[in-house]
Structures are given as C-alpha cells and as structure tokens.
PDB file of C-alpha atoms and ligand atoms in Angstrom:
ATOM      1  CA  UNK A 145      14.102 133.397  83.995  1.00 76.00           C
ATOM      2  CA  UNK A 146      16.341 132.967  80.947  1.00 88.00           C
ATOM      3  CA  UNK A 147      19.042 130.497  80.465  1.00 97.00           C
ATOM      4  CA  UNK A 148      22.824 131.483  80.054  1.00 97.00           C
ATOM      5  CA  UNK A 149      24.401 131.300  76.641  1.00 98.00           C
ATOM      6  CA  UNK A 150      27.992 131.902  75.539  1.00 98.00           C
ATOM      7  CA  UNK A 151      29.559 132.184  72.122  1.00 98.00           C
ATOM      8  CA  UNK A 152      31.745 129.340  70.721  1.00 98.00           C
ATOM      9  CA  UNK A 153      34.837 131.735  71.394  1.00 98.00           C
ATOM     10  CA  UNK A 154      34.090 131.658  75.213  1.00 98.00           C
ATOM     11  CA  UNK A 155      37.053 130.459  77.413  1.00 98.00           C
ATOM     12  CA  UNK A 156      36.943 127.651  79.715  1.00 98.00           C
ATOM     13  CA  UNK A 157      37.064 129.911  82.646  1.00 98.00           C
ATOM     14  CA  UNK A 158      34.051 131.733  81.539  1.00 98.00           C
ATOM     15  CA  UNK A 159      31.880 128.567  80.611  1.00 98.00           C
ATOM     16  CA  UNK A 160      33.029 126.870  84.043  1.00 98.00           C
ATOM     17  CA  UNK A 161      31.987 130.002  86.137  1.00 98.00           C
ATOM     18  CA  UNK A 162      28.534 129.751  84.302  1.00 98.00           C
ATOM     19  CA  UNK A 163      28.063 126.170  85.065  1.00 98.00           C
ATOM     20  CA  UNK A 164      29.138 126.502  88.633  1.00 97.00           C
ATOM     21  CA  UNK A 165      26.661 129.299  89.172  1.00 97.00           C
ATOM     22  CA  UNK A 166      23.666 128.395  87.212  1.00 97.00           C
ATOM     23  CA  UNK A 167      24.083 124.586  87.091  1.00 97.00           C
ATOM     24  CA  UNK A 168      24.201 124.908  83.210  1.00 98.00           C
ATOM     25  CA  UNK A 169      25.529 126.754  80.235  1.00 98.00           C
ATOM     26  CA  UNK A 170      24.827 126.615  76.778  1.00 98.00           C
ATOM     27  CA  UNK A 171      27.671 127.179  73.990  1.00 98.00           C
ATOM     28  CA  UNK A 172      26.068 128.502  70.898  1.00 98.00           C
ATOM     29  CA  UNK A 173      26.979 127.053  67.486  1.00 98.00           C
ATOM     30  CA  UNK A 174      30.126 125.093  68.731  1.00 98.00           C
ATOM     31  CA  UNK A 175      30.163 122.091  66.054  1.00 98.00           C
ATOM     32  CA  UNK A 176      29.951 122.717  62.420  1.00 98.00           C
ATOM     33  CA  UNK A 177      26.824 122.063  60.553  1.00 98.00           C
ATOM     34  CA  UNK A 178      28.846 119.569  58.416  1.00 98.00           C
ATOM     35  CA  UNK A 179      29.960 117.462  61.451  1.00 98.00           C
ATOM     36  CA  UNK A 180      26.153 117.344  62.454  1.00 98.00           C
ATOM     37  CA  UNK A 181      25.174 116.130  58.954  1.00 98.00           C
ATOM     38  CA  UNK A 182      27.848 113.487  59.211  1.00 98.00           C
ATOM     39  CA  UNK A 183      26.659 112.266  62.480  1.00 98.00           C
ATOM     40  CA  UNK A 184      23.264 112.036  61.211  1.00 98.00           C
ATOM     41  CA  UNK A 185      24.419 110.141  58.169  1.00 98.00           C
ATOM     42  CA  UNK A 186      26.644 107.735  60.224  1.00 98.00           C
ATOM     43  CA  UNK A 187      23.900 106.877  62.536  1.00 98.00           C
ATOM     44  CA  UNK A 188      20.951 106.687  60.048  1.00 97.00           C
ATOM     45  CA  UNK A 189      20.779 102.920  59.798  1.00 95.00           C
ATOM     46  CA  UNK A 190      20.597 102.717  63.681  1.00 95.00           C
ATOM     47  CA  UNK A 191      17.917 105.640  64.166  1.00 96.00           C
ATOM     48  CA  UNK A 192      14.721 103.859  63.054  1.00 86.00           C
ATOM     49  CA  UNK A 193      16.072 100.397  64.251  1.00 92.00           C
ATOM     50  CA  UNK A 194      15.907 101.694  67.906  1.00 94.00           C
ATOM     51  CA  UNK A 195      12.711 100.969  69.670  1.00 94.00           C
ATOM     52  CA  UNK A 196      10.426 103.699  71.432  1.00 95.00           C
ATOM     53  CA  UNK A 197      10.837 103.745  75.228  1.00 95.00           C
ATOM     54  CA  UNK A 198       8.778 101.406  77.241  1.00 93.00           C
ATOM     55  CA  UNK A 199       8.055 104.021  80.134  1.00 91.00           C
ATOM     56  CA  UNK A 200       7.216 107.634  80.438  1.00 87.00           C
ATOM     57  CA  UNK A 201      10.599 108.213  82.033  1.00 86.00           C
ATOM     58  CA  UNK A 202      12.204 106.685  79.042  1.00 89.00           C
ATOM     59  CA  UNK A 203       9.692 108.600  76.431  1.00 92.00           C
ATOM     60  CA  UNK A 204       7.048 106.639  74.857  1.00 92.00           C
ATOM     61  CA  UNK A 205       7.549 108.679  71.804  1.00 95.00           C
ATOM     62  CA  UNK A 206      11.503 108.689  72.301  1.00 97.00           C
ATOM     63  CA  UNK A 207      14.167 106.519  70.567  1.00 97.00           C
ATOM     64  CA  UNK A 208      17.439 106.162  72.079  1.00 97.00           C
ATOM     65  CA  UNK A 209      20.547 105.025  69.942  1.00 98.00           C
ATOM     66  CA  UNK A 210      23.716 104.389  71.956  1.00 98.00           C
ATOM     67  CA  UNK A 211      27.126 102.932  71.234  1.00 98.00           C
ATOM     68  CA  UNK A 212      28.026 106.188  69.326  1.00 98.00           C
ATOM     69  CA  UNK A 213      31.921 105.694  69.457  1.00 98.00           C
ATOM     70  CA  UNK A 214      31.688 102.472  67.586  1.00 98.00           C
ATOM     71  CA  UNK A 215      28.898 103.735  65.206  1.00 98.00           C
ATOM     72  CA  UNK A 216      29.769 107.415  64.530  1.00 98.00           C
ATOM     73  CA  UNK A 217      33.498 108.569  63.862  1.00 98.00           C
ATOM     74  CA  UNK A 218      32.193 112.136  63.720  1.00 98.00           C
ATOM     75  CA  UNK A 219      30.742 111.819  67.217  1.00 98.00           C
ATOM     76  CA  UNK A 220      34.135 110.955  68.482  1.00 98.00           C
ATOM     77  CA  UNK A 221      35.144 114.667  67.474  1.00 98.00           C
ATOM     78  CA  UNK A 222      32.327 116.295  69.471  1.00 98.00           C
ATOM     79  CA  UNK A 223      33.012 113.966  72.375  1.00 98.00           C
ATOM     80  CA  UNK A 224      36.653 115.038  72.406  1.00 98.00           C
ATOM     81  CA  UNK A 225      35.802 118.963  71.901  1.00 98.00           C
ATOM     82  CA  UNK A 226      38.453 120.831  73.823  1.00 98.00           C
ATOM     83  CA  UNK A 227      36.137 123.495  75.238  1.00 98.00           C
ATOM     84  CA  UNK A 228      33.696 120.866  76.725  1.00 99.00           C
ATOM     85  CA  UNK A 229      36.417 118.742  77.860  1.00 98.00           C
ATOM     86  CA  UNK A 230      38.165 121.903  79.562  1.00 98.00           C
ATOM     87  CA  UNK A 231      34.966 122.539  81.354  1.00 98.00           C
ATOM     88  CA  UNK A 232      34.294 119.001  82.414  1.00 98.00           C
ATOM     89  CA  UNK A 233      37.938 118.777  83.843  1.00 98.00           C
ATOM     90  CA  UNK A 234      37.240 121.782  86.063  1.00 98.00           C
ATOM     91  CA  UNK A 235      34.025 120.415  87.426  1.00 98.00           C
ATOM     92  CA  UNK A 236      35.157 116.866  87.886  1.00 97.00           C
ATOM     93  CA  UNK A 237      38.838 117.615  89.044  1.00 95.00           C
ATOM     94  CA  UNK A 238      39.849 114.088  90.338  1.00 94.00           C
ATOM     95  CA  UNK A 239      39.605 112.468  86.950  1.00 96.00           C
ATOM     96  CA  UNK A 240      36.569 111.570  85.008  1.00 98.00           C
ATOM     97  CA  UNK A 241      35.532 109.171  82.164  1.00 98.00           C
ATOM     98  CA  UNK A 242      32.502 108.525  79.644  1.00 98.00           C
ATOM     99  CA  UNK A 243      29.257 107.502  81.353  1.00 98.00           C
ATOM    100  CA  UNK A 244      27.005 107.549  78.368  1.00 98.00           C
ATOM    101  CA  UNK A 245      26.751 108.288  74.566  1.00 98.00           C
ATOM    102  CA  UNK A 246      23.296 108.237  73.375  1.00 98.00           C
ATOM    103  CA  UNK A 247      21.307 109.897  70.722  1.00 98.00           C
ATOM    104  CA  UNK A 248      17.834 111.094  71.957  1.00 98.00           C
ATOM    105  CA  UNK A 249      15.437 111.107  69.016  1.00 98.00           C
ATOM    106  CA  UNK A 250      12.321 112.722  70.416  1.00 98.00           C
ATOM    107  CA  UNK A 251       9.432 112.116  67.893  1.00 97.00           C
ATOM    108  CA  UNK A 252       6.333 114.214  67.253  1.00 97.00           C
ATOM    109  CA  UNK A 253       3.395 114.175  69.437  1.00 95.00           C
ATOM    110  CA  UNK A 254       5.612 113.395  72.556  1.00 95.00           C
ATOM    111  CA  UNK A 255       4.679 114.289  76.161  1.00 94.00           C
ATOM    112  CA  UNK A 256       7.050 116.355  78.390  1.00 96.00           C
ATOM    113  CA  UNK A 257       9.724 114.175  80.224  1.00 96.00           C
ATOM    114  CA  UNK A 258       9.385 114.368  83.987  1.00 95.00           C
ATOM    115  CA  UNK A 259      11.913 116.939  85.582  1.00 97.00           C
ATOM    116  CA  UNK A 260      14.945 114.871  87.059  1.00 96.00           C
ATOM    117  CA  UNK A 261      18.517 114.948  87.943  1.00 97.00           C
ATOM    118  CA  UNK A 262      20.731 112.832  85.804  1.00 97.00           C
ATOM    119  CA  UNK A 263      22.783 111.736  88.755  1.00 97.00           C
ATOM    120  CA  UNK A 264      19.759 109.781  90.066  1.00 95.00           C
ATOM    121  CA  UNK A 265      20.598 106.908  87.808  1.00 95.00           C
ATOM    122  CA  UNK A 266      23.568 106.289  90.378  1.00 94.00           C
ATOM    123  CA  UNK A 267      20.828 105.235  92.792  1.00 93.00           C
ATOM    124  CA  UNK A 268      19.240 107.086  95.965  1.00 89.00           C
ATOM    125  CA  UNK A 269      22.382 107.656  97.948  1.00 90.00           C
ATOM    126  CA  UNK A 270      22.444 110.812 100.135  1.00 87.00           C
ATOM    127  CA  UNK A 271      24.710 112.658  97.744  1.00 88.00           C
ATOM    128  CA  UNK A 272      26.266 116.001  99.000  1.00 86.00           C
ATOM    129  CA  UNK A 273      24.165 118.878  97.248  1.00 85.00           C
ATOM    130  CA  UNK A 274      27.602 120.601  96.440  1.00 89.00           C
ATOM    131  CA  UNK A 275      29.622 117.662  95.315  1.00 92.00           C
ATOM    132  CA  UNK A 276      29.727 117.125  91.459  1.00 96.00           C
ATOM    133  CA  UNK A 277      29.767 113.469  90.201  1.00 97.00           C
ATOM    134  CA  UNK A 278      28.299 113.897  86.764  1.00 98.00           C
ATOM    135  CA  UNK A 279      28.283 116.353  84.006  1.00 98.00           C
ATOM    136  CA  UNK A 280      25.755 115.815  81.121  1.00 98.00           C
ATOM    137  CA  UNK A 281      26.140 117.625  77.789  1.00 99.00           C
ATOM    138  CA  UNK A 282      23.371 117.688  75.149  1.00 99.00           C
ATOM    139  CA  UNK A 283      24.371 118.647  71.531  1.00 99.00           C
ATOM    140  CA  UNK A 284      21.471 120.083  69.293  1.00 99.00           C
ATOM    141  CA  UNK A 285      22.063 117.814  66.398  1.00 98.00           C
ATOM    142  CA  UNK A 286      18.623 119.389  65.144  1.00 98.00           C
ATOM    143  CA  UNK A 287      17.523 122.839  66.105  1.00 98.00           C
ATOM    144  CA  UNK A 288      16.302 123.029  69.737  1.00 98.00           C
ATOM    145  CA  UNK A 289      12.988 125.176  70.100  1.00 98.00           C
ATOM    146  CA  UNK A 290      10.367 125.126  72.498  1.00 98.00           C
ATOM    147  CA  UNK A 291       8.005 123.565  69.598  1.00 98.00           C
ATOM    148  CA  UNK A 292      10.451 120.764  68.699  1.00 98.00           C
ATOM    149  CA  UNK A 293      10.809 119.727  72.363  1.00 98.00           C
ATOM    150  CA  UNK A 294      14.207 121.237  73.561  1.00 98.00           C
ATOM    151  CA  UNK A 295      15.494 120.130  76.766  1.00 98.00           C
ATOM    152  CA  UNK A 296      13.669 122.008  79.694  1.00 98.00           C
ATOM    153  CA  UNK A 297      15.793 123.355  82.611  1.00 98.00           C
ATOM    154  CA  UNK A 298      15.065 124.467  85.988  1.00 97.00           C
ATOM    155  CA  UNK A 299      17.856 126.999  86.408  1.00 95.00           C
ATOM    156  CA  UNK A 300      19.742 127.303  89.713  1.00 94.00           C
ATOM    157  CA  UNK A 301      18.257 123.899  90.863  1.00 96.00           C
ATOM    158  CA  UNK A 302      21.389 122.133  91.278  1.00 96.00           C
ATOM    159  CA  UNK A 303      22.081 122.981  94.802  1.00 94.00           C
ATOM    160  CA  UNK A 304      18.666 122.242  96.385  1.00 94.00           C
ATOM    161  CA  UNK A 305      18.905 118.526  96.655  1.00 92.00           C
ATOM    162  CA  UNK A 306      17.755 115.485  95.447  1.00 92.00           C
ATOM    163  CA  UNK A 307      14.096 114.055  94.727  1.00 90.00           C
ATOM    164  CA  UNK A 308      12.406 117.412  94.555  1.00 94.00           C
ATOM    165  CA  UNK A 309       8.961 117.710  92.797  1.00 93.00           C
ATOM    166  CA  UNK A 310       9.352 120.395  90.271  1.00 96.00           C
ATOM    167  CA  UNK A 311       6.518 121.310  87.932  1.00 95.00           C
ATOM    168  CA  UNK A 312       6.654 122.390  84.182  1.00 94.00           C
ATOM    169  CA  UNK A 313       6.193 125.984  85.128  1.00 96.00           C
ATOM    170  CA  UNK A 314       9.656 125.856  86.922  1.00 96.00           C
ATOM    171  CA  UNK A 315      11.342 124.707  83.746  1.00 97.00           C
ATOM    172  CA  UNK A 316      12.597 126.812  80.762  1.00 98.00           C
ATOM    173  CA  UNK A 317      13.267 125.560  77.286  1.00 98.00           C
ATOM    174  CA  UNK A 318      16.893 125.597  76.119  1.00 98.00           C
ATOM    175  CA  UNK A 319      16.308 126.726  72.875  1.00 98.00           C
ATOM    176  CA  UNK A 320      19.512 126.712  70.638  1.00 98.00           C
ATOM    177  CA  UNK A 321      20.664 126.642  67.102  1.00 98.00           C
ATOM    178  CA  UNK A 322      22.040 123.184  65.629  1.00 98.00           C
ATOM    179  CA  UNK A 323      25.672 122.388  66.731  1.00 98.00           C
ATOM    180  CA  UNK A 324      25.118 124.283  70.321  1.00 98.00           C
ATOM    181  CA  UNK A 325      25.675 122.276  73.389  1.00 99.00           C
ATOM    182  CA  UNK A 326      23.841 122.323  76.629  1.00 98.00           C
ATOM    183  CA  UNK A 327      26.228 121.595  79.640  1.00 98.00           C
ATOM    184  CA  UNK A 328      24.358 120.462  82.868  1.00 98.00           C
ATOM    185  CA  UNK A 329      25.278 119.725  86.194  1.00 98.00           C
ATOM    186  CA  UNK A 330      24.373 116.041  86.995  1.00 98.00           C
ATOM    187  CA  UNK A 331      22.404 117.846  90.000  1.00 97.00           C
ATOM    188  CA  UNK A 332      20.395 120.238  87.880  1.00 98.00           C
ATOM    189  CA  UNK A 333      16.823 119.223  87.160  1.00 98.00           C
ATOM    190  CA  UNK A 334      15.740 118.954  83.533  1.00 98.00           C
ATOM    191  CA  UNK A 335      13.868 116.815  80.909  1.00 98.00           C
ATOM    192  CA  UNK A 336      13.069 116.664  77.435  1.00 98.00           C
ATOM    193  CA  UNK A 337      10.224 119.014  76.016  1.00 97.00           C
ATOM    194  CA  UNK A 338       6.855 117.868  74.192  1.00 97.00           C
ATOM    195  CA  UNK A 339       7.731 117.753  70.421  1.00 98.00           C
ATOM    196  CA  UNK A 340       4.871 119.619  68.746  1.00 97.00           C
ATOM    197  CA  UNK A 341       6.639 119.870  65.270  1.00 98.00           C
ATOM    198  CA  UNK A 342       6.445 117.576  62.492  1.00 97.00           C
ATOM    199  CA  UNK A 343      10.179 116.613  62.736  1.00 97.00           C
ATOM    200  CA  UNK A 344      12.142 114.367  64.742  1.00 98.00           C
ATOM    201  CA  UNK A 345      14.140 116.274  67.438  1.00 98.00           C
ATOM    202  CA  UNK A 346      17.754 114.759  67.939  1.00 98.00           C
ATOM    203  CA  UNK A 347      20.038 115.598  71.023  1.00 98.00           C
ATOM    204  CA  UNK A 348      23.150 113.898  71.405  1.00 99.00           C
ATOM    205  CA  UNK A 349      23.791 113.240  75.130  1.00 98.00           C
ATOM    206  CA  UNK A 350      27.379 112.666  76.216  1.00 98.00           C
ATOM    207  CA  UNK A 351      27.560 112.120  80.014  1.00 98.00           C
ATOM    208  CA  UNK A 352      30.835 112.398  82.024  1.00 98.00           C
ATOM    209  CA  UNK A 353      31.243 110.775  85.406  1.00 98.00           C
ATOM    210  CA  UNK A 354      33.919 110.777  88.088  1.00 97.00           C
ATOM    211  CA  UNK A 355      36.464 108.024  87.054  1.00 97.00           C
ATOM    212  CA  UNK A 356      35.517 105.758  90.094  1.00 95.00           C
ATOM    213  CA  UNK A 357      31.925 105.400  89.414  1.00 96.00           C
ATOM    214  CA  UNK A 358      30.147 102.752  87.193  1.00 96.00           C
ATOM    215  CA  UNK A 359      29.163 103.513  83.801  1.00 98.00           C
ATOM    216  CA  UNK A 360      25.577 103.714  82.704  1.00 97.00           C
ATOM    217  CA  UNK A 361      26.677 102.540  79.151  1.00 98.00           C
ATOM    218  CA  UNK A 362      29.612  99.993  79.456  1.00 98.00           C
ATOM    219  CA  UNK A 363      32.286 101.550  77.227  1.00 98.00           C
ATOM    220  CA  UNK A 364      34.374  98.400  77.323  1.00 96.00           C
ATOM    221  CA  UNK A 365      31.763  96.371  75.674  1.00 96.00           C
ATOM    222  CA  UNK A 366      29.994  98.949  73.695  1.00 97.00           C
ATOM    223  CA  UNK A 367      32.967  99.265  71.275  1.00 95.00           C
ATOM    224  CA  UNK A 368      34.186  96.021  69.305  1.00 92.00           C
ATOM    225  CA  UNK A 369      37.970  95.470  69.972  1.00 89.00           C
ATOM    226  CA  UNK A 370      38.890  95.898  66.439  1.00 91.00           C
ATOM    227  CA  UNK A 371      37.485  99.656  66.506  1.00 95.00           C
ATOM    228  CA  UNK A 372      38.957 100.079  70.177  1.00 94.00           C
ATOM    229  CA  UNK A 373      42.468  99.369  68.668  1.00 92.00           C
ATOM    230  CA  UNK A 374      42.182 102.124  66.069  1.00 94.00           C
ATOM    231  CA  UNK A 375      40.958 104.944  68.541  1.00 96.00           C
ATOM    232  CA  UNK A 376      43.482 107.751  69.981  1.00 96.00           C
ATOM    233  CA  UNK A 377      44.734 106.998  73.359  1.00 97.00           C
ATOM    234  CA  UNK A 378      43.142 110.230  74.792  1.00 97.00           C
ATOM    235  CA  UNK A 379      39.616 108.909  73.670  1.00 98.00           C
ATOM    236  CA  UNK A 380      40.454 105.407  75.022  1.00 98.00           C
ATOM    237  CA  UNK A 381      41.345 106.940  78.564  1.00 97.00           C
ATOM    238  CA  UNK A 382      38.072 108.949  78.647  1.00 98.00           C
ATOM    239  CA  UNK A 383      36.255 105.601  77.856  1.00 98.00           C
ATOM    240  CA  UNK A 384      37.795 104.241  81.152  1.00 97.00           C
ATOM    241  CA  UNK A 385      41.037 102.760  79.759  1.00 97.00           C
ATOM    242  CA  UNK A 386      42.827 104.440  82.617  1.00 97.00           C
ATOM    243  CA  UNK A 387      43.852 104.067  86.379  1.00 96.00           C
ATOM    244  CA  UNK A 388      42.691 107.016  88.796  1.00 95.00           C
ATOM    245  CA  UNK A 389      45.334 108.687  91.010  1.00 91.00           C
ATOM    246  CA  UNK A 390      44.169 106.074  93.767  1.00 90.00           C
ATOM    247  CA  UNK A 391      44.668 102.998  91.566  1.00 93.00           C
ATOM    248  CA  UNK A 392      41.004 102.412  90.761  1.00 95.00           C
ATOM    249  CA  UNK A 393      40.962 100.627  87.272  1.00 95.00           C
ATOM    250  CA  UNK A 394      44.266  98.600  87.203  1.00 93.00           C
ATOM    251  CA  UNK A 395      44.425  95.011  85.491  1.00 91.00           C
ATOM    252  CA  UNK A 396      46.127  91.971  87.121  1.00 88.00           C
ATOM    253  CA  UNK A 397      49.319  92.968  88.626  1.00 88.00           C
ATOM    254  CA  UNK A 398      48.920  96.697  88.491  1.00 88.00           C
ATOM    255  CA  UNK A 399      48.802  96.962  84.872  1.00 90.00           C
ATOM    256  CA  UNK A 400      47.796  99.943  82.716  1.00 92.00           C
ATOM    257  CA  UNK A 401      44.467  98.970  81.256  1.00 93.00           C
ATOM    258  CA  UNK A 402      45.257 100.971  78.053  1.00 93.00           C
ATOM    259  CA  UNK A 403      48.513  99.013  77.332  1.00 90.00           C
ATOM    260  CA  UNK A 404      46.440  95.692  77.833  1.00 87.00           C
ATOM    261  CA  UNK A 405      43.756  97.071  75.776  1.00 87.00           C
ATOM    262  CA  UNK A 406      46.076  98.127  72.930  1.00 86.00           C
ATOM    263  CA  UNK A 407      48.030  94.942  73.086  1.00 84.00           C
ATOM    264  CA  UNK A 408      45.151  92.848  72.336  1.00 78.00           C
ATOM    265  CA  UNK A 409      44.616  89.259  73.400  1.00 81.00           C
ATOM    266  CA  UNK A 410      48.332  88.208  73.374  1.00 83.00           C
ATOM    267  CA  UNK A 411      49.003  91.155  75.790  1.00 81.00           C
ATOM    268  CA  UNK A 412      46.074  89.990  78.048  1.00 81.00           C
ATOM    269  CA  UNK A 413      47.401  86.435  77.729  1.00 86.00           C
ATOM    270  CA  UNK A 414      50.943  87.552  78.763  1.00 83.00           C
ATOM    271  CA  UNK A 415      49.752  89.870  81.644  1.00 79.00           C
ATOM    272  CA  UNK A 416      47.456  87.392  83.269  1.00 82.00           C
ATOM    273  CA  UNK A 417      48.797  83.920  82.440  1.00 87.00           C
ATOM    274  CA  UNK A 418      52.368  84.633  81.549  1.00 82.00           C
ATOM    275  CA  UNK A 419      51.784  82.660  78.253  1.00 74.00           C
TER     276      UNK A 419
HETATM  277  O1  LIG B1426      17.086 114.863  75.278  1.00 68.02           O
HETATM  278  C1  LIG B1426      16.601 115.477  76.277  1.00 68.02           C
HETATM  279  O2  LIG B1426      16.090 116.642  75.878  1.00 68.02           O
HETATM  280  C2  LIG B1426      16.786 115.260  77.716  1.00 68.02           C
HETATM  281  C3  LIG B1426      16.779 113.763  78.022  1.00 68.02           C
HETATM  282  C4  LIG B1426      16.951 113.396  79.379  1.00 68.02           C
HETATM  283  O3  LIG B1426      17.323 114.238  80.208  1.00 68.02           O
HETATM  284  C5  LIG B1426      17.270 112.057  79.937  1.00 68.02           C
HETATM  285  O4  LIG B1426      16.636 111.108  79.137  1.00 68.02           O
HETATM  286  O5  LIG B1426      17.999 111.771  80.994  1.00 68.02           O
HETATM  287 FE1  LIG B1427      18.269 113.694  81.813  1.00 68.02          FE
END
C-alpha cells in the first residue's frame, strides 16, 4: 500500500479529506530549503547537547530537542503554516493548542521504533475510535527515505482502536523530500524507521491537541517570559494563552490569559492581588 502525497498547492479541503480517509497525508516540499537550513543553524547548539533516549521506545540512538519556539524563530514560521493550521482546524474543530515541539534526530545504526498511536501519551483511556484528540505533524528537516529512517506509517489504522500489535510488515515508509510535512491522526499507528545511512535523520514533530487537554510539553514554561512577550498573538493563543468556548483556561476573575501574559508581572499582580 502506498502513502498519500499532495503538492504544496493543495487546498485545506483536499488535504483534510485525505487525512480523514487515510489517517495521514504528506504535503510535499511545503517549506523552503532556506527555512530548513535556518532551523538547523538555530538549533545546532542544542542538537548535540541532547541526550540519547533511555528506552527502546524513546530510541537508544535518538536525540530529542524540545522548546523549539524559544530556540528557533524559523521553527515558529513552520508551526504557523496556514495550510497545516487549516487542516488541524478542521480535524480539531472545538479549538486546539500545541502539545509538543520536538526535533527528533535519529542517528545512524538505530533500531526501528515500535508502532504506536501518539494519543497513547494521554493515558489508557477508552478513547472513541472515531474521535480526534490529536494531530501530529512531522516536518522532514533532512531527507526522509527508507534508508535514512523515515517515519513508518500503518495506513488506515486510525479507526481500528487502541493497543493493537502491528508488525513491521504492516508499515510503509513515509519517504519525502526535505521541507515536506507528514500530517497524522493521533490515532494512526506509526514509528520512526531504522537509520541505515551515515547521516543523522531530523524530523521536526509539532503536535496539536484539543485545547482542554494537558500539553505533553508545557508551553507556558518552555518559553522564557521575555521571549513570550515578543511573540505574535496568534502563536501565543496556539501555545495555550487562550480560553476555550466553554471557558477552560481562564485566569483569576475570568481574565483572558493572553492579556495577563502580555501585561507581565504588573498585570498579574493587578489581576490577582489588586496591587
Ligand atoms: O520521528 C519519527 O519518525 C517518529 C517519532 C515518533 O513517532 C514518536 O517519538 O512518537
Ligand atoms: Fe509517534
């Protein structure tokens, strides 16, 4: 079975239809090579500093670098990509937020990661097989081929339920050129491949989750206040500085977290203590 690719000119409706039907869609060459090179340069100091995973699930030959909003201004641009956000808006219509920003660097001689659903990080709840809570996006910062350890995907597995034991033979490698993005349902089984090449494979994972869920990477503390105050409001809302239509996320006396965050410590003092 082959995976579904669309060109960068695809519409939100086309990409959303593929995601709903197949549980995934790949948008080829959506980001410019220049942006990818900037991301690599901005994150270079953090790449080697990261430790290898301490379990087979995390990947014994895999390094994970988080806090990408704080560390990489160019990553913010990819996070705010209008086509991707349009697709996520359709998949998670009752408001969503960032759940995780993480560069996944799969080093040579790695083992394949076990096939899993990303929504399993939320815990072993009896999730409805048809209800979407999470959309994962994986940007190919380096080239994704079967040899470099491209993410492996079990097509159509998003409606089959949780905790299923898929085998390597069920999975297809998401081969894609640099700058492409693989968009996955949080219910779709997938895992990184074995890197048999000589280069490190870099995939930038950006997860989006329903706005009422707890973030895997706490966005409020993963970005320093002095950086937070320089960010555009739409990115801040995505980080969680927003109130859901049912008023989850408010501060103190029904205040909007965005105004409190942008106002700094003085605004917080005034809002909470009246001083
Ligand atoms: O980087 C990849 O290819 C996928 C990693 C992954 O699925 C995960 O760690 O949850
Ligand atoms: Fe995953």
